[in-house]
Amino acid sequence: MMKYLAAALLSALMISPAMAQNCCAKKGGQEKSCSRMIQTNVPERPAGQQDMLAFRAPKLQTVRIGIIGLGMRGVSAVDRLSVIEGTDVVALCDLHQDRAEKSNAILEKNGRHSAALYYGSEDAWKKLVERPDLDLIYIVTDWQTHVEMAKYAMEQGKHVAVEVPAAFSMDDIWTLIDTSERTRKHCMMLENCVYDFFEMTTLNMKNKGLLGDIVYAEGGYIHNLEEFWPYYEGDWRMDYNIKHRGDVYPTHGMGPAAQILDLHRGDKMNVLVSMDTTPRNLPAYLEEVRGVKDAKVANGQHTMTMIRTEKGRTIFIHHDVTTHRPYSRQYNVAGTKGYASKYPAEHYAFAGTDLKEAGMPAVDDLSTHSWVSPEMQKELYEKYKHPITRELEKRAKEVGGHGGMDFIMDYRLIYCLRNGLPLDMDVYDMAEWCSLIPLSQISLEHGFAPVEVPDFTRGAWQRLQGYHHYMIGD
């Protein structure tokens, strides 16, 4: 009986029966490596499917949008999308009628027509998705509904933009990949942090060669949610953290790191290892605030995941939503010529000779062991400001949404759809960034073992060389 239970577990995790296979390899009589890596499965691409790398859908003069979920983030999405040229918010859906009506009032405030409203039923969203007059389904619901909604929307002929994280298991990740490839519809995860002004500037510095070759990137989600726990409808976020071990919210940290490392655009993740600390604050909160004594919490107080890529680079991702510490996404990038750090304050460090060669004015006496001066940083920031940020920064700050990065995210989504361009984030970005959720759990539950990260492109990770924001003319 135990043998069959073990086989079922391995199947559910999509890892090979040789779970703790000895990966030692001998070369010239010497052991090249000696790690016990948990292997993962890459399902064969079904016949007739093609990958979605640099996929271009037909141009849409007007992007007709249906939005599902009008709670904490959904209502602000209605506001942003209805002020972007070339959009038509056609339909809105939420469980609650008052939220739908409130969102309609926002459309009217922005000079748009009222949308068709769907509410009152757990399946009302399906009626919205089935409408023939929609091009894009924008999903802003609780985590556990994302995959079902996104899959159904693509099968109904719609492009999909889905909140983070889009998927939580390897099965669900592959489901979204296969559905996108089969239907030839975009499946983009709504990761806003890749549009942060500092991250965008740092990416541009990397593209211009100022940082040299990137060797290390760090990111994370450090955000005490104590004040927010009561506002997640049905307690879905608390419930997930109680029941699941691992980095359950990795995409804010992974997104910027992945882009600056060109993941599946010339490099790929090979292996990860996770460790966590014993949960302390969340059980205490449950007892003090909710009266739950001796609460069993699976999610660690602080979860750390280390990743190594094919090209020998490393990534370090953190998750902590219960410690009393300032908000941070832990963004740090190290290159052979420079270093960038966003928290607790934005700083850059370079070798002075590199700045002189770049033609920067007023070069201080710099070394790789000190930050550039505030005056120099201001000049650098202006010189290397990303073209997208330069174009949209003022308007983004006016419209808002996490300081403006939400607006840029939505604007770029619509821009690419209207111009038939590849999106800034494809379905493989979704897969790679979300894969930390199940893979970190596997590592933790098997004694912090190294776990293989699958190639979600199924062999095409080198076809594109370098991360790129597509523009008209590309």
mmCIF file of C-alpha atoms in Angstrom, residues 205-473:
data_model
loop_
_atom_site.group_PDB
_atom_site.id
_atom_site.type_symbol
_atom_site.label_atom_id
_atom_site.label_comp_id
_atom_site.label_asym_id
_atom_site.label_seq_id
_atom_site.Cartn_x
_atom_site.Cartn_y
_atom_site.Cartn_z
ATOM 1 C CA MET A 205 21.958 50.153 -17.469
ATOM 2 C CA LYS A 206 22.526 46.455 -17.953
ATOM 3 C CA ASN A 207 21.411 46.649 -21.591
ATOM 4 C CA LYS A 208 23.812 49.560 -22.182
ATOM 5 C CA GLY A 209 26.710 47.609 -20.658
ATOM 6 C CA LEU A 210 27.229 49.818 -17.613
ATOM 7 C CA LEU A 211 26.887 46.926 -15.148
ATOM 8 C CA GLY A 212 28.984 44.480 -17.151
ATOM 9 C CA ASP A 213 27.917 40.842 -17.149
ATOM 10 C CA ILE A 214 25.276 40.143 -14.502
ATOM 11 C CA VAL A 215 26.389 37.387 -12.134
ATOM 12 C CA TYR A 216 23.878 37.635 -9.273
ATOM 13 C CA ALA A 217 20.357 38.921 -8.685
ATOM 14 C CA GLU A 218 18.309 39.039 -5.517
ATOM 15 C CA GLY A 219 14.642 39.727 -4.874
ATOM 16 C CA GLY A 220 11.829 38.990 -2.512
ATOM 17 C CA TYR A 221 8.595 39.906 -0.840
ATOM 18 C CA ILE A 222 9.069 41.265 2.669
ATOM 19 C CA HIS A 223 5.713 42.699 3.735
ATOM 20 C CA ASN A 224 4.068 42.300 7.127
ATOM 21 C CA LEU A 225 0.422 41.579 6.276
ATOM 22 C CA GLU A 226 -0.941 41.803 9.820
ATOM 23 C CA GLU A 227 -3.114 44.828 8.985
ATOM 24 C CA PHE A 228 -4.347 43.237 5.752
ATOM 25 C CA TRP A 229 -5.329 39.708 6.818
ATOM 26 C CA PRO A 230 -8.974 40.633 7.655
ATOM 27 C CA TYR A 231 -9.618 42.059 4.191
ATOM 28 C CA TYR A 232 -9.062 38.968 2.037
ATOM 29 C CA GLU A 233 -12.551 37.675 1.313
ATOM 30 C CA GLY A 234 -13.141 34.234 2.730
ATOM 31 C CA ASP A 235 -9.718 34.420 4.397
ATOM 32 C CA TRP A 236 -8.198 32.847 1.291
ATOM 33 C CA ARG A 237 -4.699 34.264 1.723
ATOM 34 C CA MET A 238 -4.392 33.345 5.387
ATOM 35 C CA ASP A 239 -5.731 29.883 4.619
ATOM 36 C CA TYR A 240 -3.108 29.322 1.941
ATOM 37 C CA ASN A 241 -0.248 30.432 4.201
ATOM 38 C CA ILE A 242 -1.473 28.178 7.000
ATOM 39 C CA LYS A 243 -1.636 25.111 4.761
ATOM 40 C CA HIS A 244 1.372 25.487 2.453
ATOM 41 C CA ARG A 245 5.088 25.508 3.038
ATOM 42 C CA GLY A 246 7.478 27.256 0.669
ATOM 43 C CA ASP A 247 7.690 30.581 -1.120
ATOM 44 C CA VAL A 248 4.005 31.084 -1.885
ATOM 45 C CA TYR A 249 4.416 34.584 -3.361
ATOM 46 C CA PRO A 250 7.676 34.723 -5.332
ATOM 47 C CA THR A 251 6.878 36.739 -8.443
ATOM 48 C CA HIS A 252 7.552 40.285 -7.171
ATOM 49 C CA GLY A 253 11.144 39.294 -6.504
ATOM 50 C CA MET A 254 11.598 36.844 -9.364
ATOM 51 C CA GLY A 255 10.270 39.080 -12.136
ATOM 52 C CA PRO A 256 12.950 41.793 -12.126
ATOM 53 C CA ALA A 257 15.673 39.213 -11.426
ATOM 54 C CA ALA A 258 14.554 37.016 -14.318
ATOM 55 C CA GLN A 259 14.423 39.872 -16.800
ATOM 56 C CA ILE A 260 17.883 41.204 -15.994
ATOM 57 C CA LEU A 261 19.263 37.631 -16.261
ATOM 58 C CA ASP A 262 17.544 36.969 -19.624
ATOM 59 C CA LEU A 263 15.808 33.802 -18.435
ATOM 60 C CA HIS A 264 14.613 31.697 -21.393
ATOM 61 C CA ARG A 265 16.224 34.338 -23.567
ATOM 62 C CA GLY A 266 19.743 32.939 -23.483
ATOM 63 C CA ASP A 267 19.887 31.490 -19.972
ATOM 64 C CA LYS A 268 17.705 29.235 -17.854
ATOM 65 C CA MET A 269 17.308 28.138 -14.252
ATOM 66 C CA ASN A 270 18.778 24.716 -13.558
ATOM 67 C CA VAL A 271 18.418 23.998 -9.838
ATOM 68 C CA LEU A 272 17.035 25.525 -6.662
ATOM 69 C CA VAL A 273 17.400 24.891 -2.952
ATOM 70 C CA SER A 274 15.062 26.313 -0.309
ATOM 71 C CA MET A 275 15.279 26.720 3.460
ATOM 72 C CA ASP A 276 12.877 28.275 5.930
ATOM 73 C CA THR A 277 12.626 29.270 9.570
ATOM 74 C CA THR A 278 10.099 27.998 12.088
ATOM 75 C CA PRO A 279 6.853 30.021 11.949
ATOM 76 C CA ARG A 280 6.488 32.152 15.070
ATOM 77 C CA ASN A 281 4.575 35.367 14.410
ATOM 78 C CA LEU A 282 1.651 33.902 12.480
ATOM 79 C CA PRO A 283 0.724 31.323 15.163
ATOM 80 C CA ALA A 284 1.010 34.115 17.750
ATOM 81 C CA TYR A 285 -1.254 36.354 15.665
ATOM 82 C CA LEU A 286 -3.841 33.594 15.283
ATOM 83 C CA GLU A 287 -3.918 33.079 19.043
ATOM 84 C CA GLU A 288 -3.902 36.754 20.059
ATOM 85 C CA VAL A 289 -6.313 38.086 17.422
ATOM 86 C CA ARG A 290 -8.488 35.090 16.544
ATOM 87 C CA GLY A 291 -8.278 32.986 19.672
ATOM 88 C CA VAL A 292 -6.832 29.957 17.865
ATOM 89 C CA LYS A 293 -4.501 28.178 20.275
ATOM 90 C CA ASP A 294 -1.613 25.997 19.127
ATOM 91 C CA ALA A 295 -2.280 26.818 15.468
ATOM 92 C CA LYS A 296 -0.391 24.617 13.030
ATOM 93 C CA VAL A 297 1.145 26.866 10.371
ATOM 94 C CA ALA A 298 3.015 25.307 7.453
ATOM 95 C CA ASN A 299 4.533 28.443 5.960
ATOM 96 C CA GLY A 300 7.877 29.411 7.428
ATOM 97 C CA GLN A 301 8.502 32.778 9.027
ATOM 98 C CA HIS A 302 11.174 33.484 6.418
ATOM 99 C CA THR A 303 11.698 31.348 3.318
ATOM 100 C CA MET A 304 14.874 31.611 1.256
ATOM 101 C CA THR A 305 15.420 30.073 -2.167
ATOM 102 C CA MET A 306 18.750 29.915 -3.978
ATOM 103 C CA ILE A 307 18.813 29.246 -7.723
ATOM 104 C CA ARG A 308 21.674 28.529 -10.131
ATOM 105 C CA THR A 309 21.389 29.051 -13.867
ATOM 106 C CA GLU A 310 22.864 27.294 -16.875
ATOM 107 C CA LYS A 311 25.421 30.097 -17.276
ATOM 108 C CA GLY A 312 26.556 29.882 -13.666
ATOM 109 C CA ARG A 313 24.671 32.868 -12.298
ATOM 110 C CA THR A 314 22.775 32.802 -9.021
ATOM 111 C CA ILE A 315 19.454 34.162 -7.775
ATOM 112 C CA PHE A 316 18.387 34.574 -4.136
ATOM 113 C CA ILE A 317 14.653 34.990 -3.409
ATOM 114 C CA HIS A 318 13.034 35.734 -0.017
ATOM 115 C CA HIS A 319 9.486 35.488 1.354
ATOM 116 C CA ASP A 320 8.359 36.894 4.717
ATOM 117 C CA VAL A 321 4.869 38.261 5.425
ATOM 118 C CA THR A 322 4.820 38.127 9.239
ATOM 119 C CA THR A 323 8.021 39.676 10.602
ATOM 120 C CA HIS A 324 7.831 43.262 11.864
ATOM 121 C CA ARG A 325 10.217 44.871 9.402
ATOM 122 C CA PRO A 326 9.939 47.509 6.671
ATOM 123 C CA TYR A 327 8.557 46.583 3.271
ATOM 124 C CA SER A 328 11.232 45.388 0.870
ATOM 125 C CA ARG A 329 11.546 43.497 -2.379
ATOM 126 C CA GLN A 330 15.246 42.888 -1.638
ATOM 127 C CA TYR A 331 16.229 44.019 -5.135
ATOM 128 C CA ASN A 332 19.999 43.716 -5.590
ATOM 129 C CA VAL A 333 21.920 43.139 -8.804
ATOM 130 C CA ALA A 334 25.653 42.467 -9.132
ATOM 131 C CA GLY A 335 27.536 42.685 -12.404
ATOM 132 C CA THR A 336 31.194 42.498 -13.297
ATOM 133 C CA LYS A 337 31.336 46.313 -13.515
ATOM 134 C CA GLY A 338 28.674 47.571 -11.144
ATOM 135 C CA TYR A 339 26.099 46.953 -8.451
ATOM 136 C CA ALA A 340 22.521 48.149 -7.883
ATOM 137 C CA SER A 341 20.529 48.047 -4.637
ATOM 138 C CA LYS A 342 17.017 49.397 -4.075
ATOM 139 C CA TYR A 343 16.341 48.792 -0.364
ATOM 140 C CA PRO A 344 16.407 50.415 2.115
ATOM 141 C CA ALA A 345 17.507 53.224 -0.234
ATOM 142 C CA GLU A 346 18.319 53.318 -3.939
ATOM 143 C CA HIS A 347 22.060 53.134 -4.615
ATOM 144 C CA TYR A 348 24.540 52.272 -7.352
ATOM 145 C CA ALA A 349 28.239 51.442 -7.164
ATOM 146 C CA PHE A 350 30.697 51.293 -10.056
ATOM 147 C CA ALA A 351 34.389 51.307 -10.819
ATOM 148 C CA GLY A 352 35.335 54.899 -11.591
ATOM 149 C CA THR A 353 37.020 53.984 -14.862
ATOM 150 C CA ASP A 354 33.771 52.538 -16.189
ATOM 151 C CA LEU A 355 31.958 55.814 -15.629
ATOM 152 C CA LYS A 356 34.743 57.771 -17.319
ATOM 153 C CA GLU A 357 34.561 55.510 -20.351
ATOM 154 C CA ALA A 358 30.790 55.991 -20.415
ATOM 155 C CA GLY A 359 31.328 59.729 -20.723
ATOM 156 C CA MET A 360 29.636 60.675 -17.478
ATOM 157 C CA PRO A 361 30.282 64.244 -16.243
ATOM 158 C CA ALA A 362 31.664 65.217 -12.832
ATOM 159 C CA VAL A 363 33.185 61.831 -12.035
ATOM 160 C CA ASP A 364 33.932 61.520 -8.324
ATOM 161 C CA ASP A 365 36.702 59.478 -6.803
ATOM 162 C CA LEU A 366 34.780 56.234 -6.986
ATOM 163 C CA SER A 367 35.618 52.669 -6.154
ATOM 164 C CA THR A 368 33.677 49.444 -6.199
ATOM 165 C CA HIS A 369 33.463 49.664 -2.400
ATOM 166 C CA SER A 370 31.369 52.831 -2.147
ATOM 167 C CA TRP A 371 28.099 54.223 -3.460
ATOM 168 C CA VAL A 372 28.140 56.947 -6.061
ATOM 169 C CA SER A 373 27.368 60.392 -4.682
ATOM 170 C CA PRO A 374 23.751 61.646 -4.700
ATOM 171 C CA GLU A 375 24.679 64.123 -7.434
ATOM 172 C CA MET A 376 26.236 61.437 -9.601
ATOM 173 C CA GLN A 377 23.313 59.090 -8.997
ATOM 174 C CA LYS A 378 20.870 61.755 -10.147
ATOM 175 C CA GLU A 379 22.845 62.207 -13.368
ATOM 176 C CA LEU A 380 23.070 58.459 -13.913
ATOM 177 C CA TYR A 381 19.374 58.024 -13.286
ATOM 178 C CA GLU A 382 18.513 60.667 -15.857
ATOM 179 C CA LYS A 383 20.975 59.398 -18.460
ATOM 180 C CA TYR A 384 19.921 55.746 -18.149
ATOM 181 C CA LYS A 385 16.213 56.173 -17.477
ATOM 182 C CA HIS A 386 14.420 53.491 -19.460
ATOM 183 C CA PRO A 387 12.705 54.849 -22.603
ATOM 184 C CA ILE A 388 9.354 53.435 -21.444
ATOM 185 C CA THR A 389 9.711 55.148 -18.079
ATOM 186 C CA ARG A 390 10.796 58.379 -19.750
ATOM 187 C CA GLU A 391 7.654 58.346 -21.885
ATOM 188 C CA LEU A 392 5.146 57.318 -19.213
ATOM 189 C CA GLU A 393 6.526 58.366 -15.818
ATOM 190 C CA LYS A 394 4.591 61.621 -15.448
ATOM 191 C CA ARG A 395 1.269 60.117 -16.485
ATOM 192 C CA ALA A 396 1.884 56.958 -14.469
ATOM 193 C CA LYS A 397 2.364 58.969 -11.287
ATOM 194 C CA GLU A 398 -0.828 60.918 -12.006
ATOM 195 C CA VAL A 399 -2.942 57.801 -12.613
ATOM 196 C CA GLY A 400 -1.265 55.872 -9.805
ATOM 197 C CA GLY A 401 -1.222 52.231 -8.834
ATOM 198 C CA HIS A 402 1.722 51.306 -6.581
ATOM 199 C CA GLY A 403 3.462 54.548 -7.474
ATOM 200 C CA GLY A 404 2.681 54.245 -11.179
ATOM 201 C CA MET A 405 4.049 50.834 -12.064
ATOM 202 C CA ASP A 406 0.542 49.341 -12.305
ATOM 203 C CA PHE A 407 -0.376 51.916 -14.945
ATOM 204 C CA ILE A 408 2.762 51.191 -16.979
ATOM 205 C CA MET A 409 2.005 47.461 -16.772
ATOM 206 C CA ASP A 410 -1.515 47.981 -18.139
ATOM 207 C CA TYR A 411 -0.383 50.514 -20.725
ATOM 208 C CA ARG A 412 2.260 48.142 -22.094
ATOM 209 C CA LEU A 413 -0.216 45.267 -22.235
ATOM 210 C CA ILE A 414 -2.646 47.333 -24.297
ATOM 211 C CA TYR A 415 0.135 48.845 -26.432
ATOM 212 C CA CYS A 416 1.438 45.411 -27.423
ATOM 213 C CA LEU A 417 -2.022 43.990 -28.137
ATOM 214 C CA ARG A 418 -2.989 46.986 -30.273
ATOM 215 C CA ASN A 419 0.239 46.812 -32.277
ATOM 216 C CA GLY A 420 0.487 43.045 -32.637
ATOM 217 C CA LEU A 421 3.713 42.852 -30.637
ATOM 218 C CA PRO A 422 5.022 40.168 -28.270
ATOM 219 C CA LEU A 423 3.993 40.984 -24.715
ATOM 220 C CA ASP A 424 6.544 42.094 -22.126
ATOM 221 C CA MET A 425 5.836 38.918 -20.139
ATOM 222 C CA ASP A 426 4.976 35.642 -21.841
ATOM 223 C CA VAL A 427 3.533 32.386 -20.584
ATOM 224 C CA TYR A 428 7.024 31.014 -19.865
ATOM 225 C CA ASP A 429 7.773 33.965 -17.582
ATOM 226 C CA MET A 430 4.612 33.039 -15.704
ATOM 227 C CA ALA A 431 5.772 29.434 -15.491
ATOM 228 C CA GLU A 432 9.312 30.176 -14.332
ATOM 229 C CA TRP A 433 8.346 32.712 -11.691
ATOM 230 C CA CYS A 434 5.434 30.656 -10.336
ATOM 231 C CA SER A 435 7.449 27.428 -10.333
ATOM 232 C CA LEU A 436 9.182 28.528 -7.136
ATOM 233 C CA ILE A 437 5.926 27.846 -5.292
ATOM 234 C CA PRO A 438 5.792 24.055 -5.838
ATOM 235 C CA LEU A 439 9.538 23.540 -6.260
ATOM 236 C CA SER A 440 10.473 25.339 -3.037
ATOM 237 C CA GLN A 441 7.910 23.219 -1.204
ATOM 238 C CA ILE A 442 9.441 20.049 -2.640
ATOM 239 C CA SER A 443 12.906 21.158 -1.543
ATOM 240 C CA LEU A 444 11.764 21.980 1.988
ATOM 241 C CA GLU A 445 9.791 18.788 2.437
ATOM 242 C CA HIS A 446 12.751 16.659 1.348
ATOM 243 C CA GLY A 447 15.348 17.993 3.743
ATOM 244 C CA PHE A 448 16.244 21.165 1.795
ATOM 245 C CA ALA A 449 17.231 19.071 -1.204
ATOM 246 C CA PRO A 450 18.261 20.574 -4.550
ATOM 247 C CA VAL A 451 15.407 20.429 -7.054
ATOM 248 C CA GLU A 452 15.734 20.567 -10.819
ATOM 249 C CA VAL A 453 13.952 23.508 -12.452
ATOM 250 C CA PRO A 454 12.400 22.335 -15.728
ATOM 251 C CA ASP A 455 12.837 24.100 -19.048
ATOM 252 C CA PHE A 456 9.300 25.316 -19.660
ATOM 253 C CA THR A 457 10.135 26.240 -23.278
ATOM 254 C CA ARG A 458 10.908 22.556 -23.914
ATOM 255 C CA GLY A 459 14.285 23.201 -25.495
ATOM 256 C CA ALA A 460 13.877 26.683 -26.995
ATOM 257 C CA TRP A 461 15.444 28.751 -24.195
ATOM 258 C CA GLN A 462 18.346 29.933 -26.394
ATOM 259 C CA ARG A 463 16.341 30.992 -29.446
ATOM 260 C CA LEU A 464 15.868 34.542 -28.173
ATOM 261 C CA GLN A 465 18.989 36.342 -26.999
ATOM 262 C CA GLY A 466 18.437 38.981 -24.339
ATOM 263 C CA TYR A 467 15.297 40.375 -22.729
ATOM 264 C CA HIS A 468 13.588 42.986 -24.908
ATOM 265 C CA HIS A 469 10.583 45.327 -24.682
ATOM 266 C CA TYR A 470 9.093 45.275 -28.170
ATOM 267 C CA MET A 471 8.210 48.591 -29.783
ATOM 268 C CA ILE A 472 6.577 49.612 -33.057
ATOM 269 C CA GLY A 473 9.092 48.853 -35.782
#
